[in-house]
CSV table of C-alpha atoms (C1' of nucleotides) in Angstrom, one decimal:
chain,number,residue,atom,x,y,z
A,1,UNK,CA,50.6,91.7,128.4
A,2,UNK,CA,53.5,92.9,131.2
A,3,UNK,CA,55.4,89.9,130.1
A,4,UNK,CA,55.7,90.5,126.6
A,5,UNK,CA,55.8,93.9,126.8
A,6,UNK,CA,59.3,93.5,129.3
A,7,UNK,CA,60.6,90.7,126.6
A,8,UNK,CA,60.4,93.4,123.6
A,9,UNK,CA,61.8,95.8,125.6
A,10,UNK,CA,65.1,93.6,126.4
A,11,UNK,CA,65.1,92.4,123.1
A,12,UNK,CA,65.0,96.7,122.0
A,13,UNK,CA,68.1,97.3,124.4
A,14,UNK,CA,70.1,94.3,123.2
A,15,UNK,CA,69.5,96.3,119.3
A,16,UNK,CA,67.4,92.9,118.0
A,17,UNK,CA,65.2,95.4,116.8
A,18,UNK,CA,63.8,93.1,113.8
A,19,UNK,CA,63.1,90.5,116.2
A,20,UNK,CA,61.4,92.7,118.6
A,21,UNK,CA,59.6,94.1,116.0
A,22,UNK,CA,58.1,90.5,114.6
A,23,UNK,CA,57.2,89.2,118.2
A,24,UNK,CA,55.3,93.1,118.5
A,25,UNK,CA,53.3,91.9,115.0
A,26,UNK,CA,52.3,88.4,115.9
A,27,UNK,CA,50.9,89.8,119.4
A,28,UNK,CA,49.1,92.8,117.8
A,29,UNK,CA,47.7,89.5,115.2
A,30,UNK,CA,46.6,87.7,118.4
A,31,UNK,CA,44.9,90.8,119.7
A,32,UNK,CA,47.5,91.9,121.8
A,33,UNK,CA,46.3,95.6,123.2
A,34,UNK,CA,49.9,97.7,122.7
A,35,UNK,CA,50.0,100.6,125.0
A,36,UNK,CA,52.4,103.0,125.3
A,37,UNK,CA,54.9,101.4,127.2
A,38,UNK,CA,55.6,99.0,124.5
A,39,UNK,CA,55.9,101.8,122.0
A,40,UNK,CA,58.2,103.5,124.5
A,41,UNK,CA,60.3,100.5,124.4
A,42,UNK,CA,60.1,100.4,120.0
A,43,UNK,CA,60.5,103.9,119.4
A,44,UNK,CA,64.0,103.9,121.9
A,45,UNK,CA,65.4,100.7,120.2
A,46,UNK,CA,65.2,102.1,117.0
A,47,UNK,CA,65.9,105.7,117.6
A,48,UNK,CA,69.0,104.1,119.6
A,49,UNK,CA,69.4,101.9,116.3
A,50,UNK,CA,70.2,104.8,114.1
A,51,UNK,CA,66.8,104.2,112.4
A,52,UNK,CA,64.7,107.4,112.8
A,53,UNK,CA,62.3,106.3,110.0
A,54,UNK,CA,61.2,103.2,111.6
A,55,UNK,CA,61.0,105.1,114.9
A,56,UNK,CA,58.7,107.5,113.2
A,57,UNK,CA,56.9,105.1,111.4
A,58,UNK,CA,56.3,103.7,114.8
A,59,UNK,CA,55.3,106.9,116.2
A,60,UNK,CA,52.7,107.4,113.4
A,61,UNK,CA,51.3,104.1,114.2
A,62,UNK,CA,51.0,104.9,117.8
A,63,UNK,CA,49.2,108.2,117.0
A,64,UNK,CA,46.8,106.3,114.6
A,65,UNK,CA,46.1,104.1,117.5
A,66,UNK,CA,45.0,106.8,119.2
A,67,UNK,CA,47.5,105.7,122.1
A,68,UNK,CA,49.6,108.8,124.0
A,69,UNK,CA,53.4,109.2,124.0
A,70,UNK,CA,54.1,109.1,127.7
A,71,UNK,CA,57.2,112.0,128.2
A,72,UNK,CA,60.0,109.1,127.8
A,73,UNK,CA,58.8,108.3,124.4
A,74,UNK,CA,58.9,112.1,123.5
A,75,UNK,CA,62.2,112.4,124.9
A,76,UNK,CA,63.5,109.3,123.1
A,77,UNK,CA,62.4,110.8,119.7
A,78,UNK,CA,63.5,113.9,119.6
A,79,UNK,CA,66.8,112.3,120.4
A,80,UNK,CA,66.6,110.4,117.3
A,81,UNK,CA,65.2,112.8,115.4
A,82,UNK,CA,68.6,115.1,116.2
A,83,UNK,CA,71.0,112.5,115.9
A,84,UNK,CA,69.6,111.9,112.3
A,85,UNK,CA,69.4,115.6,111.5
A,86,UNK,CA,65.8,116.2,111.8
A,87,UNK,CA,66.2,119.1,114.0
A,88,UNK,CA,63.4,120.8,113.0
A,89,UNK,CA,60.9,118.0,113.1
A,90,UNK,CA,62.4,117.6,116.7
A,91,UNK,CA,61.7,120.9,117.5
A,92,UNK,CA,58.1,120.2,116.5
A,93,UNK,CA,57.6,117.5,118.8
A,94,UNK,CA,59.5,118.9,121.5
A,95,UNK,CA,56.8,121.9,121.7
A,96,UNK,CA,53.3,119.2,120.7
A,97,UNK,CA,55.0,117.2,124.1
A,98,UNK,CA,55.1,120.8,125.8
A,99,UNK,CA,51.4,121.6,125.1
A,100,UNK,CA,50.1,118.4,125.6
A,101,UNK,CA,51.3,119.3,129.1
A,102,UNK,CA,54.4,116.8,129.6
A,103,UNK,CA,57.8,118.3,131.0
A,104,UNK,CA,60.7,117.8,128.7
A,105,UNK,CA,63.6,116.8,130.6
A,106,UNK,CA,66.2,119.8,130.0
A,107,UNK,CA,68.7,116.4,128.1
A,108,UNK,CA,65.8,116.9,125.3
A,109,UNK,CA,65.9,120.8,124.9
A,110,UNK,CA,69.8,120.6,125.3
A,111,UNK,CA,69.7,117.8,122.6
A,112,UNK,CA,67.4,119.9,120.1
A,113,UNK,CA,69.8,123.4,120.9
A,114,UNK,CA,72.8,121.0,120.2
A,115,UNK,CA,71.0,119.9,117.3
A,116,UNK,CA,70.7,123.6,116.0
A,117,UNK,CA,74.0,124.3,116.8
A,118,UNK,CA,75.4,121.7,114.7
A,119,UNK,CA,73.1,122.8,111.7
A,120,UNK,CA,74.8,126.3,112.4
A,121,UNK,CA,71.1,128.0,113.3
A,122,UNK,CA,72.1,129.6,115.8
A,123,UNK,CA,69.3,132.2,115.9
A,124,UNK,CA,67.2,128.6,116.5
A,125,UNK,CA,69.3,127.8,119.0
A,126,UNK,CA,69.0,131.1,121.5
A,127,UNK,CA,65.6,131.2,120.4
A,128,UNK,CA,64.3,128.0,121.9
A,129,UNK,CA,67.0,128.9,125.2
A,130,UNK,CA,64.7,131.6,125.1
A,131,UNK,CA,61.5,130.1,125.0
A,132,UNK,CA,63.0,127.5,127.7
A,133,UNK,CA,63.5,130.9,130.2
A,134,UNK,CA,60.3,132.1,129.1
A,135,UNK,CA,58.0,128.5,129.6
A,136,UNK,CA,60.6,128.8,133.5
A,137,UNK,CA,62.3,125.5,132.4
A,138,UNK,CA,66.0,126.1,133.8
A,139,UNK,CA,68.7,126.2,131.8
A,140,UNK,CA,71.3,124.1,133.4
A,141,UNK,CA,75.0,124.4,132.9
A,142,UNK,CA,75.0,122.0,129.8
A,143,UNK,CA,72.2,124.0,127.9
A,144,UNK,CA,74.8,127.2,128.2
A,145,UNK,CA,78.2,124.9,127.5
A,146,UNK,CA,76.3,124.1,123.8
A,147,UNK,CA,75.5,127.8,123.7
A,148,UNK,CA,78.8,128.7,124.4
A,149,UNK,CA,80.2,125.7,122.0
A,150,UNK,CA,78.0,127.0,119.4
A,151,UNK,CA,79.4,130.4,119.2
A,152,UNK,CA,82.8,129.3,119.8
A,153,UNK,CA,82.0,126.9,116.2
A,154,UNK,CA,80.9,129.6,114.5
A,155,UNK,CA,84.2,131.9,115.2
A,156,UNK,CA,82.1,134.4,117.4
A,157,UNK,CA,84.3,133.6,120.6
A,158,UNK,CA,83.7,137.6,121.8
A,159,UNK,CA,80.1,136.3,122.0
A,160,UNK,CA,80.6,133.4,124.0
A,161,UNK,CA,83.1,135.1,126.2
A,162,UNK,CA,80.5,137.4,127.2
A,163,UNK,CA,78.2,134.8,127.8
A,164,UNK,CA,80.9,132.7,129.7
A,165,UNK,CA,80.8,136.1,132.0
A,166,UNK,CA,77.1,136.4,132.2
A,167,UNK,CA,76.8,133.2,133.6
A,168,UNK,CA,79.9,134.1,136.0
A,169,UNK,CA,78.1,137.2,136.9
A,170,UNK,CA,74.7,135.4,137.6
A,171,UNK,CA,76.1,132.6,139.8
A,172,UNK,CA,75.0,130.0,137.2
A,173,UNK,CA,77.6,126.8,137.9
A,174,UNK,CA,80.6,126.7,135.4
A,175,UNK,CA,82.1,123.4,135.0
A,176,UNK,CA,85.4,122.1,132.9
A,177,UNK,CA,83.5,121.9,130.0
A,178,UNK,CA,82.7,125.2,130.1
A,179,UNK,CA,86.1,126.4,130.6
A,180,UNK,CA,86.9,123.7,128.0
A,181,UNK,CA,84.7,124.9,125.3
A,182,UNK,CA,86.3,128.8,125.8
A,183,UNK,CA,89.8,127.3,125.8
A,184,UNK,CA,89.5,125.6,122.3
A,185,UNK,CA,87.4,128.7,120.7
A,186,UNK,CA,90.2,130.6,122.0
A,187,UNK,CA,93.0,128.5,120.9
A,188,UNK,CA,91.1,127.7,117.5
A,189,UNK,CA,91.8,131.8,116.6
A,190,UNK,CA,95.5,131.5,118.2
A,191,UNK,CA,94.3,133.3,120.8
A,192,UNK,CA,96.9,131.6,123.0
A,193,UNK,CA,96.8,134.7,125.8
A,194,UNK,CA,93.3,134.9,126.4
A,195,UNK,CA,92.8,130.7,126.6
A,196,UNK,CA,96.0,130.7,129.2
A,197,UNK,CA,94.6,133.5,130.9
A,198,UNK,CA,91.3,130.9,131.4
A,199,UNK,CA,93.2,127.9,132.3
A,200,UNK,CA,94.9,129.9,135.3
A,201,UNK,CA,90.9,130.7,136.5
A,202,UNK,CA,90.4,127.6,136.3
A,203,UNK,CA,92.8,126.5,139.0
A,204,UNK,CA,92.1,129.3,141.1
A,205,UNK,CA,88.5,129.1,140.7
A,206,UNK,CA,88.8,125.0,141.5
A,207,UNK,CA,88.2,123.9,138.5
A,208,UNK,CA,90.5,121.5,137.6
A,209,UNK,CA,92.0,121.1,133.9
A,210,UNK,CA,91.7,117.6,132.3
A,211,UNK,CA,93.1,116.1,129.2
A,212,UNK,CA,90.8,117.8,127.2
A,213,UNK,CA,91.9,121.1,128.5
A,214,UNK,CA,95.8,120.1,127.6
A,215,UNK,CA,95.0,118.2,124.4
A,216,UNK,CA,93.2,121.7,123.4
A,217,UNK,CA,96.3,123.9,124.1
A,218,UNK,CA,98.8,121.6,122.9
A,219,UNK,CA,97.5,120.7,119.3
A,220,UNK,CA,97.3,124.3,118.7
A,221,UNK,CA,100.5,125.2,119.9
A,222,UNK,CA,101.7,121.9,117.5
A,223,UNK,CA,99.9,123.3,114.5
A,224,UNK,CA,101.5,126.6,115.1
A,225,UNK,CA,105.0,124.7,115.3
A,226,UNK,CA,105.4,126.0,118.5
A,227,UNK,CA,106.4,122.6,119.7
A,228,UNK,CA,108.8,123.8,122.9
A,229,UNK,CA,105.6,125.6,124.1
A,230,UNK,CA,103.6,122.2,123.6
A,231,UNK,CA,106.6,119.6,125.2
A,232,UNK,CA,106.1,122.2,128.1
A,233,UNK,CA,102.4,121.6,128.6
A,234,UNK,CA,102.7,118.1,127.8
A,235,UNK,CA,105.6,118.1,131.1
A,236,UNK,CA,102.9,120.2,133.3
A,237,UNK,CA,100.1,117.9,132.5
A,238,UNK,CA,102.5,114.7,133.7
A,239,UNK,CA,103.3,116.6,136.5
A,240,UNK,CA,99.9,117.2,137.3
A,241,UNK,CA,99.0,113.7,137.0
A,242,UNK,CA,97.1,113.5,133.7
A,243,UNK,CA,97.9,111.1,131.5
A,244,UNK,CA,98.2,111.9,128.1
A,245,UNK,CA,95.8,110.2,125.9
A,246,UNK,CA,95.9,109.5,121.6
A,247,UNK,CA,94.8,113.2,121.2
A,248,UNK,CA,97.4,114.3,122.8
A,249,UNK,CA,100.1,111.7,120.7
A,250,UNK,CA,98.3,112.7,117.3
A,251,UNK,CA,98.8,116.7,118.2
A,252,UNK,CA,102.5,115.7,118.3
A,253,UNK,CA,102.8,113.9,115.3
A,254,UNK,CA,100.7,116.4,113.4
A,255,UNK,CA,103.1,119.3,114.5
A,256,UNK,CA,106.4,117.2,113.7
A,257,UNK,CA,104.6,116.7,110.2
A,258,UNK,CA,103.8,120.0,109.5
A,259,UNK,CA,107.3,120.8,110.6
A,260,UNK,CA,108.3,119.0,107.7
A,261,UNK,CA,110.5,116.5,110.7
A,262,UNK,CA,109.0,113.4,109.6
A,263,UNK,CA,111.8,111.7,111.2
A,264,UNK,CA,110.9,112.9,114.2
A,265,UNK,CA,107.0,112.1,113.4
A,266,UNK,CA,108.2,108.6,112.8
A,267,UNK,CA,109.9,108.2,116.3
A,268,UNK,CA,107.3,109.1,118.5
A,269,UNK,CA,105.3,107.2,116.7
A,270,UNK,CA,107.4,104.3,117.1
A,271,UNK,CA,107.9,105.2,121.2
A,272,UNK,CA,104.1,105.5,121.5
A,273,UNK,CA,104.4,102.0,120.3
A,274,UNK,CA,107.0,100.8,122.2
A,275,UNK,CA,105.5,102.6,125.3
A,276,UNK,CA,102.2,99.9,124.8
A,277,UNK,CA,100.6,102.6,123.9
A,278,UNK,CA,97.4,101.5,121.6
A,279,UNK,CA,97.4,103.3,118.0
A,280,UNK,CA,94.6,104.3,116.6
A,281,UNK,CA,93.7,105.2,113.0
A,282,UNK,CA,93.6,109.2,113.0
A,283,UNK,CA,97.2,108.8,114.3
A,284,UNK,CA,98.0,106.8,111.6
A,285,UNK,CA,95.8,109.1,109.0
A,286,UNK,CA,98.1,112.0,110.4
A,287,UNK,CA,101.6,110.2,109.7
A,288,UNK,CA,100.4,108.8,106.6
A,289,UNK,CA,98.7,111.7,105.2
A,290,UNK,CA,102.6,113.5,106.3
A,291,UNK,CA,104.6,111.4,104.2
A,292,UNK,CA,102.1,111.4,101.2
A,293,UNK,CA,103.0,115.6,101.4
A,294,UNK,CA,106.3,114.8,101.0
A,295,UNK,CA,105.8,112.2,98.5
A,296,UNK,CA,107.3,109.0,100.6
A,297,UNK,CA,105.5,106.8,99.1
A,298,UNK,CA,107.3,103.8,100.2
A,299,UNK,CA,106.8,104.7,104.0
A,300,UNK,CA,103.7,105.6,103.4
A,301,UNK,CA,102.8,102.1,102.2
A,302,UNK,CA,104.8,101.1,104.6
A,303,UNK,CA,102.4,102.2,107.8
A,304,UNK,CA,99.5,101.5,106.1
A,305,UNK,CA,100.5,98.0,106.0
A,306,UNK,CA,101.4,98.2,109.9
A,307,UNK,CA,97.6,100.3,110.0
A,308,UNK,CA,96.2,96.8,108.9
A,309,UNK,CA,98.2,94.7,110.8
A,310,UNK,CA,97.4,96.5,114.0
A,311,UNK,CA,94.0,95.3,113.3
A,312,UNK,CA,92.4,98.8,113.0
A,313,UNK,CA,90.1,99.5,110.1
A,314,UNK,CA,91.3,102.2,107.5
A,315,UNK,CA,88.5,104.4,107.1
B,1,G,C1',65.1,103.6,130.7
B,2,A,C1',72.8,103.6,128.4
B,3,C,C1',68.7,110.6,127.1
B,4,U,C1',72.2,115.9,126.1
B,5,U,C1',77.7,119.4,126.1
B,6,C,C1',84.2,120.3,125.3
B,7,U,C1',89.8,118.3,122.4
B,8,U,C1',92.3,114.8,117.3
B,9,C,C1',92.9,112.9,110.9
B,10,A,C1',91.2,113.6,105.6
B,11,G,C1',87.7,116.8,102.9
RNA sequence: GACUUCUUCAG
């Protein structure tokens, strides 16, 4: 039973999910008993698989069986069941696994707030924080950087400011992402004063900026054509030893398109190349999409050929 | 048991 039960599971994490799931039906046809580590095992692959539907036609199985979902099983689902937009099924099972007596790990109610979040529910979202504080599970820094994220999205960044101070004020931990999350809702409303004013606390609170922090001023300073302001931060990131990465080289491009200086698009394109610096297809979508504005059709035609050749898929 | 959060294209 062990055995077979450890050879579906390997066959689950290496995605072979069909045969995984004909070796399951030949046991159950030769009386194999399933329990529920074998479901745990099913459900994951397939949740991990992108294919909620078997995962849930697995979990209705299991239930029919009358055999329990241990709390990795639970937490595997409502994973899937977020990543394929089922948030509110997700939410469902998150509070059966709750009153069955099981302890969510805080990844699962992080993954369902996300989940809301994404949908734009963000009443949902504060309302199952809510219910987290009130059932004393602890929010942990990631539950609040989704909150935070989440208003940021949805263009309340007053909201998550004060929320970034609550947690301040209450001695919960802030991390980079949390100062990353305020940066971009702040840079994302050209707020340029108050998301510098934030990455100065971050280095004098320890925290230290990372390429996501740069890539976040400097595109918006690009898309503002404020390109001296983003060569300065691209200079200060070097200097603080951060390498730039493709977000960074797409923000350039993407200014020196808007600024109508496809010329100048064109050459750091070609010294990003030169530099062995790997391409990748948004940079290419960004220089293309440039020359189709200004009707160069030729050059356009012209890196999309390169695109292929590269051996990058157009999407 | 690889569970969850931040930055990039088009739309």
């Amino acid at each position: 039973k062990y055995t077979f039960s450890v050879i579906i599971d390997r066959l689950c994490k290496e995605k072979k999910l069909d045969d995984a799931h004909r070796l399951f039906s030949k046991l159950l046809d030769k009386g194999f008993v399933a329990d529920e580590v074998v479901y745990c095992s099913l459900i994951d692959g397939y949740c991990k698989g992108n294919d909620v539907e078997g995962a849930l036609s697995l979990w209705n199985e299991m239930v029919h069986r009358e055999i329990y979902p241990n709390s990795e099983t639970y937490n595997a689902f409502i994973f899937g069941l977020c990543k394929s937009g089922y948030t509110e099924k997700a939410g469902c099972v998150l509070d059966e696994m709750i009153a069955r007596g099981l302890i969510p790990s805080s990844a699962a109610f992080n993954t369902v707030i996300h989940a809301y979040c994404s949908d734009g529910d963000l009443e949902k979202a504060f309302e199952l924080h809510n219910q987290m504080v009130q059932r004393s599970f602890e929010p942990d820094t990631i539950t609040y950087n989704v909150l935070i994220d989440g208003l940021c999205k949805k263009r309340m960044v007053d909201k998550a400011a004060k929320l970034f101070s609550m947690l301040a004020d209450k001695g919960m931990p802030i991390d980079g992402v949390t100062y990353n999350t305020l940066i971009s809702g702040y840079c994302k409303e050209s707020n340029m004063e108050a998301a510098l004013k934030h990455f100065d606390e971050m280095l004098t609170r320890g925290v230290r900026p990372n390429v996501v922090t740069y890539n976040s001023l400097i595109y918006e300073y690009c898309i503002a054509g404020k390109m001296v302001d983003a060569y300065q931060l691209l200079h200060k990131m070097i200097q603080s030893n951060i390498a730039p990465d493709s977000i960074t080289y797409s923000a350039f491009i993407k200014g020196h398109c808007i600024g109508e200086d496809l010329e100048e698009a064109l050459n750091l394109h070609a010294k990003i190349l030169a530099d062995g610096i790997r391409p990748t297809v948004v940079m290419y979508n960004i220089l293309i999409n440039g020359l189709c504005q200004e009707g160069k059709m030729q050059e356009a035609k012209c890196l999309f050929k390169q695109l292929l050749e590269s051996g990058l898929s157009p999407n």
